[in-house]
Amino acid sequence: MAGTGSEESNVIKFPNLNSGAWDSGSVSLNTISKGSVAIYQSVAASAESNLSLSDVINANNDTAISKLFLLLTSIRNTILNCISHMEDNDLLSADNDLMVLRRDSIEILMFRSVSDSVTLLGLRIFQALKKLDNPVDGVESLRAILKSVNAMHAAPHMDFQKACSLADEIEAKVGQLKLVGYDELSSALISFQKDEKI
Amino acid sequence: MSKAFIETTILTDYLLKRDGSEARAKDLIDQYDVAVIPQFSWKEFKRGPLNAFVWAHNKLVETKSITQTFAALQRMSRSPKRYFTSTAIQSIHTAISSEFSELTGSEIENIYGPVKIDEIIADVFRVELKKVISRSWGARLSLFDGIEGRLSCYPDVELEENGGILINKPIDCPSSTECCLKIFLLNNKIKLEIVRKSLDSAPDKKETIDRKAVIRQIEKHPSSIMTNKDCRKFGDAYFVLFCPIDHEILTTNIADIKPMADALGVNFACPGGDVS
């Protein structure tokens, strides 16, 4: 979970938006609300003063999107660190990053009110990171997750079909991601309509 | 060149299941050079399994609870079959809750306030269903080269969303429209008779009796309107009567298809290959 404040990984490394750091997400400042810009400035300051994510979130009673934006920034940076560690074959550091990611990613589900696309991608990212329990050969999976993180950051209200495609891309890399209880529900629904039909 | 004629049960497994049935359906379809999905399969799919999924989605919107959704399904059942016992519902809920146990920690609540785990579970199930529903219905336009055997009386329309509720209408042909299959059936009365007689050896159940009655009505009263109820009852007979001569029906519903297919000399196959 982002926000305990004790670990360095919780400290936000503020990306330079004008440097192309969000290339794959096509982020522009035009897509960010005024509130988000204010949060950005806070985050930038926090990066210098080592404030934790939770410190910033609690200090800014801003919109859900602004807070989501902060969380995605943190997750994105951890993913980039993790990929870097994997590519350097520093598996212990990479696994530490994965643990942080597993803890942080579930928080995306606290932003379900933003859009169904955020809910779907938050779920898939959380499921994927849970399944990704070994840093060996995880780079491609993380890149697919990163693409979704960047897409949410760029357009949290993206078309649901776009979110479905991104979710499918994650599954294509990680393998099937199934909700516990889906089989029971789908079987019951299919049986029900068969049994009850005229 | 081998050609498959995909019946609704295989389409349902392929698009909606995640328990291995979908992989078995895919393996079976992959054995054929060409796969055809008639629009009648899509029509049955939308009216049946997809409609049930849409109901579950909308019930989750209303109740914001997976346990209440399961319980609502059970309450509506007119058959003695129990889809979920209270114990089963509780155990599913416990299993799902444990998947998201990280959300119930005090650290999350310190940041975001009280966590309503039931609402979160309902929401993730809802978007999962929304994805499956929209992707599967959207697939009709492109899956295995798209829709075959178009039904001129059937309005093929997209699903709609209004205030978070999915709208799955229409699911039938307009009631005033004559069935576009009727002319073929009237021109193939011998085949129709063979199918009707084969139903004598079909499973003794209401579905079989109803199907026989509809075929009888078409034979004896060719000018009578085939209603939407008649169309539903006709159901599986479509696949044996309309399967192109060089195709095989793919189905999991062997019990109902086999007597009719055997009588007409139509080949069929099911996942696993056991058609006895």
Short mmCIF file of C-alpha atoms in Angstrom, two decimals:
data_model
loop_
_atom_site.label_atom_id
_atom_site.label_comp_id
_atom_site.label_asym_id
_atom_site.label_seq_id
_atom_site.Cartn_x
_atom_site.Cartn_y
_atom_site.Cartn_z
CA MET A 1 0.00 0.00 0.00
CA ALA A 2 1.32 3.40 -0.83
CA GLY A 3 1.44 5.69 2.08
CA THR A 4 3.08 4.14 5.09
CA GLY A 5 5.85 6.61 4.68
CA SER A 6 8.69 4.52 5.97
CA GLU A 7 10.12 3.08 2.79
CA GLU A 8 11.92 4.90 0.07
CA SER A 9 9.75 3.19 -2.53
CA ASN A 10 6.79 5.16 -1.23
CA VAL A 11 8.48 8.42 -2.01
CA ILE A 12 7.25 9.74 -5.30
CA LYS A 13 9.75 10.38 -8.03
CA PHE A 14 8.00 13.05 -10.00
CA PRO A 15 8.24 12.49 -13.75
CA ASN A 16 9.14 15.32 -16.05
CA LEU A 17 6.11 15.43 -18.29
CA ASN A 18 7.88 17.42 -20.95
CA SER A 19 10.69 14.93 -21.25
CA GLY A 20 8.60 12.23 -22.91
CA ALA A 21 8.67 10.07 -19.81
CA TRP A 22 5.04 9.09 -20.41
CA ASP A 23 5.54 8.27 -24.06
CA SER A 24 3.62 5.05 -24.10
CA GLY A 25 0.67 6.68 -22.36
CA SER A 26 0.59 9.79 -24.54
CA VAL A 27 0.04 11.99 -21.53
CA SER A 28 -0.31 15.69 -22.02
CA LEU A 29 -0.92 18.42 -19.52
CA ASN A 30 -4.17 19.14 -21.32
CA THR A 31 -5.59 15.91 -19.98
CA ILE A 32 -4.89 16.78 -16.38
CA SER A 33 -7.32 18.73 -14.29
CA LYS A 34 -6.30 21.89 -12.53
CA GLY A 35 -6.53 20.00 -9.27
CA SER A 36 -4.14 17.44 -10.61
CA VAL A 37 -1.65 20.12 -11.53
CA ALA A 38 -1.79 21.36 -7.96
CA ILE A 39 -1.19 17.83 -6.77
CA TYR A 40 1.64 17.54 -9.24
CA GLN A 41 3.28 20.52 -7.69
CA SER A 42 2.83 19.02 -4.25
CA VAL A 43 4.28 15.76 -5.42
CA ALA A 44 7.21 17.49 -6.99
CA ALA A 45 7.86 19.19 -3.69
CA SER A 46 7.42 15.93 -1.83
CA ALA A 47 10.00 14.23 -3.99
CA GLU A 48 12.50 16.75 -2.82
CA SER A 49 11.44 16.70 0.80
CA ASN A 50 10.96 12.91 1.03
CA LEU A 51 7.30 13.19 1.99
CA SER A 52 5.42 9.95 1.51
CA LEU A 53 2.52 9.45 -0.88
CA SER A 54 0.06 9.22 2.00
CA ASP A 55 1.36 12.51 3.38
CA VAL A 56 0.57 14.17 0.07
CA ILE A 57 -2.79 12.49 -0.37
CA ASN A 58 -3.89 13.39 3.12
CA ALA A 59 -2.69 16.95 2.71
CA ASN A 60 -4.65 17.45 -0.49
CA ASN A 61 -8.34 17.02 -0.25
CA ASP A 62 -8.62 16.97 -4.01
CA THR A 63 -10.65 15.07 -6.53
CA ALA A 64 -10.54 11.32 -6.92
CA ILE A 65 -8.81 11.71 -10.24
CA SER A 66 -6.03 13.75 -8.68
CA LYS A 67 -5.45 11.09 -6.08
CA LEU A 68 -5.62 8.36 -8.68
CA PHE A 69 -3.07 10.26 -10.66
CA LEU A 70 -0.71 10.27 -7.68
CA LEU A 71 -1.14 6.57 -7.14
CA LEU A 72 -0.52 5.77 -10.80
CA THR A 73 2.59 7.91 -10.74
CA SER A 74 3.91 5.90 -7.83
CA ILE A 75 3.02 2.58 -9.43
CA ARG A 76 4.54 3.60 -12.72
CA ASN A 77 7.83 4.52 -11.09
CA THR A 78 7.98 1.26 -9.20
CA ILE A 79 7.29 -0.68 -12.40
CA LEU A 80 10.11 1.14 -14.17
CA ASN A 81 12.45 0.39 -11.27
CA CYS A 82 11.37 -3.23 -11.29
CA ILE A 83 11.95 -3.60 -15.02
CA SER A 84 15.36 -2.00 -14.63
CA HIS A 85 16.24 -4.41 -11.82
CA MET A 86 15.03 -7.37 -13.87
CA GLU A 87 17.08 -6.30 -16.85
CA ASP A 88 20.13 -5.94 -14.58
CA ASN A 89 19.42 -9.42 -13.24
CA ASP A 90 19.07 -7.94 -9.75
CA LEU A 91 16.29 -10.34 -8.84
CA LEU A 92 16.11 -9.54 -5.13
CA SER A 93 15.53 -5.84 -5.81
CA ALA A 94 13.07 -6.72 -8.56
CA ASP A 95 11.15 -8.96 -6.18
CA ASN A 96 11.07 -6.20 -3.59
CA ASP A 97 9.54 -3.94 -6.23
CA LEU A 98 6.97 -6.60 -7.06
CA MET A 99 5.97 -6.79 -3.41
CA VAL A 100 5.50 -3.04 -3.31
CA LEU A 101 3.52 -3.17 -6.55
CA ARG A 102 1.24 -5.90 -5.26
CA ARG A 103 0.55 -3.79 -2.20
CA ASP A 104 0.01 -0.56 -4.11
CA SER A 105 -1.94 -1.83 -7.10
CA ILE A 106 -4.99 -2.90 -5.11
CA GLU A 107 -5.48 0.73 -4.16
CA ILE A 108 -6.55 1.44 -7.73
CA LEU A 109 -9.79 -0.29 -6.77
CA MET A 110 -10.46 2.55 -4.35
CA PHE A 111 -10.99 4.72 -7.43
CA ARG A 112 -13.82 2.70 -8.95
CA SER A 113 -16.04 5.75 -9.00
CA VAL A 114 -13.81 7.32 -11.65
CA SER A 115 -14.86 4.88 -14.39
CA ASP A 116 -15.51 1.24 -15.19
CA SER A 117 -12.31 1.31 -17.24
CA VAL A 118 -10.30 2.17 -14.13
CA THR A 119 -12.07 -0.58 -12.18
CA LEU A 120 -11.39 -3.18 -14.87
CA LEU A 121 -7.75 -2.25 -15.35
CA GLY A 122 -7.20 -1.93 -11.60
CA LEU A 123 -8.56 -5.43 -11.18
CA ARG A 124 -6.46 -6.89 -13.99
CA ILE A 125 -3.27 -5.21 -12.77
CA PHE A 126 -3.87 -6.46 -9.25
CA GLN A 127 -4.59 -10.00 -10.49
CA ALA A 128 -1.58 -9.97 -12.80
CA LEU A 129 0.82 -8.82 -10.10
CA LYS A 130 -0.53 -11.46 -7.74
CA LYS A 131 0.16 -14.10 -10.37
CA LEU A 132 3.56 -12.65 -11.18
CA ASP A 133 5.27 -14.08 -8.13
CA ASN A 134 8.68 -14.58 -9.71
CA PRO A 135 10.79 -11.75 -11.11
CA VAL A 136 12.42 -14.03 -13.66
CA ASP A 137 11.01 -13.41 -17.15
CA GLY A 138 8.55 -10.82 -15.88
CA VAL A 139 9.63 -7.91 -18.03
CA GLU A 140 7.07 -8.36 -20.81
CA SER A 141 4.26 -8.76 -18.29
CA LEU A 142 5.32 -5.58 -16.52
CA ARG A 143 5.49 -3.71 -19.81
CA ALA A 144 1.87 -4.73 -20.52
CA ILE A 145 0.87 -3.57 -17.03
CA LEU A 146 2.79 -0.33 -17.52
CA LYS A 147 0.89 0.31 -20.74
CA SER A 148 -2.40 0.08 -18.82
CA VAL A 149 -1.11 2.30 -16.02
CA ASN A 150 -0.06 4.91 -18.55
CA ALA A 151 -3.36 4.64 -20.40
CA MET A 152 -5.33 5.18 -17.18
CA HIS A 153 -3.14 8.13 -16.39
CA ALA A 154 -3.68 9.62 -19.83
CA ALA A 155 -7.40 8.97 -19.99
CA PRO A 156 -9.08 7.64 -16.85
CA HIS A 157 -12.43 7.92 -18.61
CA MET A 158 -11.26 5.99 -21.63
CA ASP A 159 -13.74 3.99 -23.69
CA PHE A 160 -14.53 0.70 -21.97
CA GLN A 161 -13.65 -1.28 -25.08
CA LYS A 162 -10.19 0.26 -25.02
CA ALA A 163 -9.82 -0.84 -21.40
CA CYS A 164 -10.96 -4.34 -22.39
CA SER A 165 -8.24 -4.49 -25.03
CA LEU A 166 -5.60 -3.40 -22.53
CA ALA A 167 -6.86 -5.98 -20.04
CA ASP A 168 -6.58 -8.63 -22.74
CA GLU A 169 -3.01 -7.55 -23.45
CA ILE A 170 -2.11 -8.10 -19.81
CA GLU A 171 -3.75 -11.54 -19.86
CA ALA A 172 -1.93 -12.42 -23.06
CA LYS A 173 1.38 -11.90 -21.25
CA VAL A 174 0.55 -13.18 -17.78
CA GLY A 175 -1.89 -15.97 -18.63
CA GLN A 176 -5.56 -16.36 -17.78
CA LEU A 177 -6.70 -14.16 -14.91
CA LYS A 178 -9.97 -15.35 -13.46
CA LEU A 179 -12.03 -13.99 -10.61
CA VAL A 180 -12.65 -16.43 -7.80
CA GLY A 181 -16.35 -17.28 -8.02
CA TYR A 182 -16.67 -16.54 -11.76
CA ASP A 183 -17.02 -20.21 -12.66
CA GLU A 184 -19.74 -20.74 -10.09
CA LEU A 185 -21.67 -17.67 -11.22
CA SER A 186 -21.35 -18.38 -14.95
CA SER A 187 -22.33 -22.03 -14.55
CA ALA A 188 -25.36 -21.09 -12.47
CA LEU A 189 -26.47 -18.42 -14.94
CA ILE A 190 -26.12 -20.72 -17.94
CA SER A 191 -27.91 -23.57 -16.17
CA PHE A 192 -30.63 -21.22 -14.95
CA GLN A 193 -31.55 -19.93 -18.39
CA LYS A 194 -31.58 -23.50 -19.71
CA ASP A 195 -33.76 -24.84 -16.91
CA GLU A 196 -36.17 -21.94 -16.87
CA LYS A 197 -36.68 -21.57 -20.60
CA ILE A 198 -40.09 -22.09 -22.11
CA MET B 1 -12.00 -29.41 -46.47
CA SER B 2 -13.72 -29.91 -43.08
CA LYS B 3 -16.43 -27.47 -42.07
CA ALA B 4 -18.07 -26.86 -38.70
CA PHE B 5 -21.58 -25.54 -38.02
CA ILE B 6 -21.49 -24.11 -34.52
CA GLU B 7 -24.50 -24.65 -32.27
CA THR B 8 -25.39 -22.34 -29.36
CA THR B 9 -23.98 -24.52 -26.56
CA ILE B 10 -20.50 -24.54 -28.11
CA LEU B 11 -20.72 -20.80 -28.77
CA THR B 12 -21.68 -20.28 -25.12
CA ASP B 13 -18.79 -22.36 -23.81
CA TYR B 14 -16.38 -20.61 -26.14
CA LEU B 15 -17.46 -17.10 -25.18
CA LEU B 16 -18.66 -17.22 -21.59
CA LYS B 17 -16.97 -20.09 -19.76
CA ARG B 18 -13.57 -19.93 -18.06
CA ASP B 19 -13.51 -23.37 -16.47
CA GLY B 20 -11.77 -25.24 -19.29
CA SER B 21 -14.97 -25.66 -21.36
CA GLU B 22 -13.89 -22.71 -23.48
CA ALA B 23 -10.56 -24.38 -24.26
CA ARG B 24 -12.28 -27.65 -25.16
CA ALA B 25 -14.68 -25.78 -27.46
CA LYS B 26 -11.74 -24.00 -29.10
CA ASP B 27 -9.82 -27.26 -29.54
CA LEU B 28 -12.82 -28.81 -31.26
CA ILE B 29 -13.39 -25.83 -33.56
CA ASP B 30 -9.69 -25.71 -34.43
CA GLN B 31 -9.95 -29.21 -35.88
CA TYR B 32 -11.97 -27.81 -38.78
CA ASP B 33 -10.75 -25.82 -41.76
CA VAL B 34 -13.85 -23.63 -41.75
CA ALA B 35 -16.14 -22.67 -38.86
CA VAL B 36 -19.57 -21.17 -39.44
CA ILE B 37 -21.71 -19.51 -36.78
CA PRO B 38 -25.28 -19.15 -38.04
CA GLN B 39 -27.19 -16.11 -36.89
CA PHE B 40 -29.67 -18.46 -35.25
CA SER B 41 -26.90 -19.40 -32.77
CA TRP B 42 -26.27 -15.75 -32.03
CA LYS B 43 -30.00 -15.18 -31.58
CA GLU B 44 -30.28 -18.05 -29.10
CA PHE B 45 -27.10 -16.92 -27.38
CA LYS B 46 -28.45 -13.40 -26.88
CA ARG B 47 -31.85 -14.55 -25.75
CA GLY B 48 -30.46 -17.18 -23.36
CA PRO B 49 -27.01 -17.15 -21.76
CA LEU B 50 -26.11 -13.56 -22.63
CA ASN B 51 -29.43 -12.37 -21.25
CA ALA B 52 -28.68 -14.18 -17.99
CA PHE B 53 -25.29 -12.50 -17.78
CA VAL B 54 -26.88 -9.10 -18.45
CA TRP B 55 -29.37 -9.79 -15.65
CA ALA B 56 -26.51 -10.59 -13.24
CA HIS B 57 -24.69 -7.42 -14.25
CA ASN B 58 -27.77 -5.31 -13.63
CA LYS B 59 -28.56 -7.08 -10.36
CA LEU B 60 -25.05 -6.22 -9.16
CA VAL B 61 -25.72 -2.59 -10.05
CA GLU B 62 -28.92 -2.71 -8.01
CA THR B 63 -27.79 -4.70 -4.97
CA LYS B 64 -24.08 -3.80 -4.86
CA SER B 65 -23.68 -7.27 -3.40
CA ILE B 66 -22.53 -10.56 -4.91
CA THR B 67 -24.24 -12.61 -2.20
CA GLN B 68 -27.57 -10.87 -2.78
CA THR B 69 -27.17 -11.46 -6.52
CA PHE B 70 -26.56 -15.18 -6.00
CA ALA B 71 -29.52 -15.34 -3.62
CA ALA B 72 -31.78 -13.50 -6.09
CA LEU B 73 -30.97 -16.07 -8.76
CA GLN B 74 -31.88 -18.87 -6.38
CA ARG B 75 -35.16 -17.23 -5.38
CA MET B 76 -36.29 -16.92 -9.02
CA SER B 77 -35.80 -20.59 -9.80
CA ARG B 78 -39.01 -22.41 -10.60
CA SER B 79 -37.21 -25.72 -10.84
CA PRO B 80 -36.34 -27.73 -7.73
CA LYS B 81 -32.67 -27.42 -8.65
CA ARG B 82 -30.58 -25.47 -6.16
CA TYR B 83 -28.07 -23.25 -7.95
CA PHE B 84 -26.61 -22.03 -4.69
CA THR B 85 -27.18 -23.14 -1.16
CA SER B 86 -26.65 -20.59 1.61
CA THR B 87 -23.48 -22.44 2.52
CA ALA B 88 -22.20 -22.31 -1.04
CA ILE B 89 -22.94 -18.59 -1.30
CA GLN B 90 -21.11 -17.97 1.96
CA SER B 91 -18.09 -20.02 0.95
CA ILE B 92 -17.84 -18.23 -2.41
CA HIS B 93 -18.07 -14.90 -0.62
CA THR B 94 -15.34 -15.92 1.82
CA ALA B 95 -13.08 -17.05 -1.02
CA ILE B 96 -13.59 -13.81 -2.95
CA SER B 97 -13.08 -11.69 0.16
CA SER B 98 -9.78 -13.40 0.87
CA GLU B 99 -8.61 -12.47 -2.64
CA PHE B 100 -8.98 -8.83 -1.68
CA SER B 101 -7.92 -9.12 1.94
CA GLU B 102 -5.22 -6.49 1.41
CA LEU B 103 -7.98 -3.91 1.13
CA THR B 104 -9.19 -4.39 4.67
CA GLY B 105 -5.97 -3.29 6.34
CA SER B 106 -6.00 -0.26 8.56
CA GLU B 107 -3.41 1.49 6.40
CA ILE B 108 -5.80 1.62 3.44
CA GLU B 109 -8.60 2.85 5.68
CA ASN B 110 -6.34 5.56 7.06
CA ILE B 111 -6.01 6.98 3.58
CA TYR B 112 -9.37 6.26 1.99
CA GLY B 113 -11.74 5.84 4.89
CA PRO B 114 -13.89 2.78 5.61
CA VAL B 115 -13.53 0.05 2.98
CA LYS B 116 -16.82 -1.51 1.86
CA ILE B 117 -15.49 -4.86 0.74
CA ASP B 118 -18.90 -6.12 -0.47
CA GLU B 119 -19.25 -3.16 -2.78
CA ILE B 120 -15.75 -3.66 -4.13
CA ILE B 121 -16.43 -7.33 -4.86
CA ALA B 122 -19.74 -6.45 -6.52
CA ASP B 123 -18.02 -3.80 -8.64
CA VAL B 124 -15.20 -6.06 -9.83
CA PHE B 125 -17.69 -8.79 -10.70
CA ARG B 126 -19.86 -6.26 -12.48
CA VAL B 127 -17.04 -4.96 -14.69
CA GLU B 128 -15.86 -8.52 -15.33
CA LEU B 129 -19.37 -9.41 -16.53
CA LYS B 130 -19.60 -6.17 -18.50
CA LYS B 131 -16.38 -7.07 -20.28
CA VAL B 132 -17.49 -10.62 -21.06
CA ILE B 133 -20.92 -9.41 -22.24
CA SER B 134 -19.69 -6.62 -24.48
CA ARG B 135 -16.80 -8.61 -25.92
CA SER B 136 -18.84 -11.71 -26.66
CA TRP B 137 -21.73 -9.88 -28.32
CA GLY B 138 -19.26 -7.69 -30.20
CA ALA B 139 -17.51 -10.81 -31.46
CA ARG B 140 -20.44 -11.78 -33.68
CA LEU B 141 -19.27 -9.37 -36.34
CA SER B 142 -15.81 -10.88 -36.72
CA LEU B 143 -15.56 -14.27 -35.02
CA PHE B 144 -14.83 -16.98 -37.62
CA ASP B 145 -15.47 -14.51 -40.45
CA GLY B 146 -18.67 -13.17 -38.96
CA ILE B 147 -22.34 -14.03 -39.12
CA GLU B 148 -23.62 -16.66 -41.56
CA GLY B 149 -27.16 -17.71 -42.36
CA ARG B 150 -28.67 -14.28 -41.81
CA LEU B 151 -32.25 -14.19 -40.54
CA SER B 152 -34.07 -11.40 -42.36
CA CYS B 153 -36.74 -11.20 -39.65
CA TYR B 154 -34.24 -10.82 -36.78
CA PRO B 155 -33.06 -7.34 -35.77
CA ASP B 156 -29.36 -7.57 -35.01
CA VAL B 157 -28.62 -4.64 -32.70
CA GLU B 158 -25.91 -3.60 -30.26
CA LEU B 159 -26.39 -3.66 -26.51
CA GLU B 160 -27.02 -0.32 -24.86
CA GLU B 161 -26.11 1.10 -21.48
CA ASN B 162 -28.36 3.52 -19.65
CA GLY B 163 -27.45 4.77 -16.20
CA GLY B 164 -25.15 1.83 -15.62
CA ILE B 165 -27.84 -0.68 -16.60
CA LEU B 166 -27.23 -2.82 -19.68
CA ILE B 167 -30.16 -3.05 -22.07
CA ASN B 168 -30.42 -6.31 -23.99
CA LYS B 169 -33.37 -5.65 -26.28
CA PRO B 170 -34.77 -6.86 -28.53
CA ILE B 171 -34.04 -10.53 -27.99
CA ASP B 172 -36.69 -11.79 -30.41
CA CYS B 173 -38.01 -10.99 -33.85
CA PRO B 174 -40.85 -8.43 -34.08
CA SER B 175 -44.04 -10.29 -33.20
CA SER B 176 -45.82 -9.21 -36.36
CA THR B 177 -43.11 -10.60 -38.63
CA GLU B 178 -43.40 -13.97 -40.31
CA CYS B 179 -40.43 -16.25 -39.66
CA CYS B 180 -37.97 -16.12 -42.52
CA LEU B 181 -37.19 -19.84 -42.08
CA LYS B 182 -40.75 -20.84 -42.82
CA ILE B 183 -40.40 -20.99 -46.61
CA PHE B 184 -37.46 -23.38 -46.36
CA LEU B 185 -39.36 -25.57 -43.92
CA LEU B 186 -42.45 -25.70 -46.10
CA ASN B 187 -40.32 -26.60 -49.09
CA ASN B 188 -38.70 -29.44 -47.14
CA LYS B 189 -41.70 -31.14 -45.57
CA ILE B 190 -40.17 -34.60 -45.93
CA LYS B 191 -37.15 -33.58 -43.87
CA LEU B 192 -39.45 -31.93 -41.38
CA GLU B 193 -41.45 -35.12 -41.01
CA ILE B 194 -38.29 -37.18 -40.52
CA VAL B 195 -37.16 -34.83 -37.77
CA ARG B 196 -40.57 -34.89 -36.10
CA LYS B 197 -40.67 -38.67 -36.09
CA SER B 198 -37.12 -38.87 -34.76
CA LEU B 199 -38.26 -36.99 -31.68
CA ASP B 200 -40.08 -40.13 -30.58
CA SER B 201 -36.68 -41.48 -29.56
CA ALA B 202 -35.49 -38.19 -28.09
CA PRO B 203 -35.39 -37.57 -24.32
CA ASP B 204 -38.88 -37.62 -22.88
CA LYS B 205 -39.17 -34.06 -21.63
CA LYS B 206 -41.28 -30.96 -22.12
CA GLU B 207 -38.74 -29.48 -24.56
CA THR B 208 -39.09 -32.48 -26.88
CA ILE B 209 -42.87 -32.47 -26.71
CA ASP B 210 -43.00 -28.73 -27.43
CA ARG B 211 -40.61 -29.09 -30.38
CA LYS B 212 -42.70 -31.85 -31.86
CA ALA B 213 -45.86 -29.76 -31.50
CA VAL B 214 -44.32 -26.79 -33.29
CA ILE B 215 -43.14 -28.95 -36.19
CA ARG B 216 -46.59 -30.54 -36.35
CA GLN B 217 -48.18 -27.12 -36.51
CA ILE B 218 -45.91 -26.05 -39.37
CA GLU B 219 -46.82 -29.22 -41.26
CA LYS B 220 -50.56 -29.03 -40.69
CA HIS B 221 -51.10 -25.28 -40.62
CA PRO B 222 -48.48 -23.79 -42.93
CA SER B 223 -50.14 -20.39 -43.02
CA SER B 224 -50.20 -19.94 -39.24
CA ILE B 225 -47.76 -17.41 -37.81
CA MET B 226 -44.67 -18.87 -36.13
CA THR B 227 -44.51 -16.94 -32.86
CA ASN B 228 -41.38 -16.16 -30.83
CA LYS B 229 -42.37 -18.91 -28.40
CA ASP B 230 -42.62 -21.31 -31.34
CA CYS B 231 -39.17 -20.22 -32.50
CA ARG B 232 -37.71 -20.97 -29.05
CA LYS B 233 -39.36 -24.38 -28.98
CA PHE B 234 -38.19 -25.16 -32.51
CA GLY B 235 -34.64 -24.48 -31.25
CA ASP B 236 -32.31 -27.43 -31.82
CA ALA B 237 -34.28 -28.61 -34.86
CA TYR B 238 -32.88 -25.59 -36.71
CA PHE B 239 -29.36 -26.95 -36.57
CA VAL B 240 -30.12 -30.34 -38.10
CA LEU B 241 -32.45 -28.90 -40.74
CA PHE B 242 -30.22 -26.00 -41.76
CA CYS B 243 -26.78 -27.52 -41.41
CA PRO B 244 -25.16 -27.32 -44.87
CA ILE B 245 -24.60 -30.74 -46.41
CA ASP B 246 -20.80 -30.71 -46.10
CA HIS B 247 -20.72 -29.34 -42.52
CA GLU B 248 -20.75 -31.00 -39.10
CA ILE B 249 -22.76 -29.63 -36.19
CA LEU B 250 -20.60 -28.87 -33.16
CA THR B 251 -22.58 -29.14 -29.94
CA THR B 252 -22.45 -30.19 -26.31
CA ASN B 253 -26.18 -30.96 -26.44
CA ILE B 254 -25.82 -34.47 -27.82
CA ALA B 255 -28.98 -35.84 -26.18
CA ASP B 256 -31.25 -33.49 -28.09
CA ILE B 257 -29.31 -33.22 -31.35
CA LYS B 258 -28.40 -36.90 -31.90
CA PRO B 259 -31.85 -38.40 -32.64
CA MET B 260 -32.67 -35.69 -35.18
CA ALA B 261 -29.20 -35.64 -36.76
CA ASP B 262 -29.04 -39.44 -37.05
CA ALA B 263 -32.43 -39.50 -38.72
CA LEU B 264 -31.38 -36.95 -41.32
CA GLY B 265 -27.85 -38.30 -41.74
CA VAL B 266 -26.26 -35.07 -40.48
CA ASN B 267 -22.84 -35.41 -38.87
CA PHE B 268 -22.14 -33.86 -35.49
CA ALA B 269 -19.34 -33.72 -32.96
CA CYS B 270 -18.80 -32.62 -29.39
CA PRO B 271 -15.77 -31.74 -27.26
CA GLY B 272 -14.03 -34.92 -26.22
CA GLY B 273 -15.47 -36.74 -29.23
CA ASP B 274 -17.95 -38.94 -27.34
CA VAL B 275 -21.21 -38.75 -29.30
CA SER B 276 -22.71 -41.99 -28.05
#
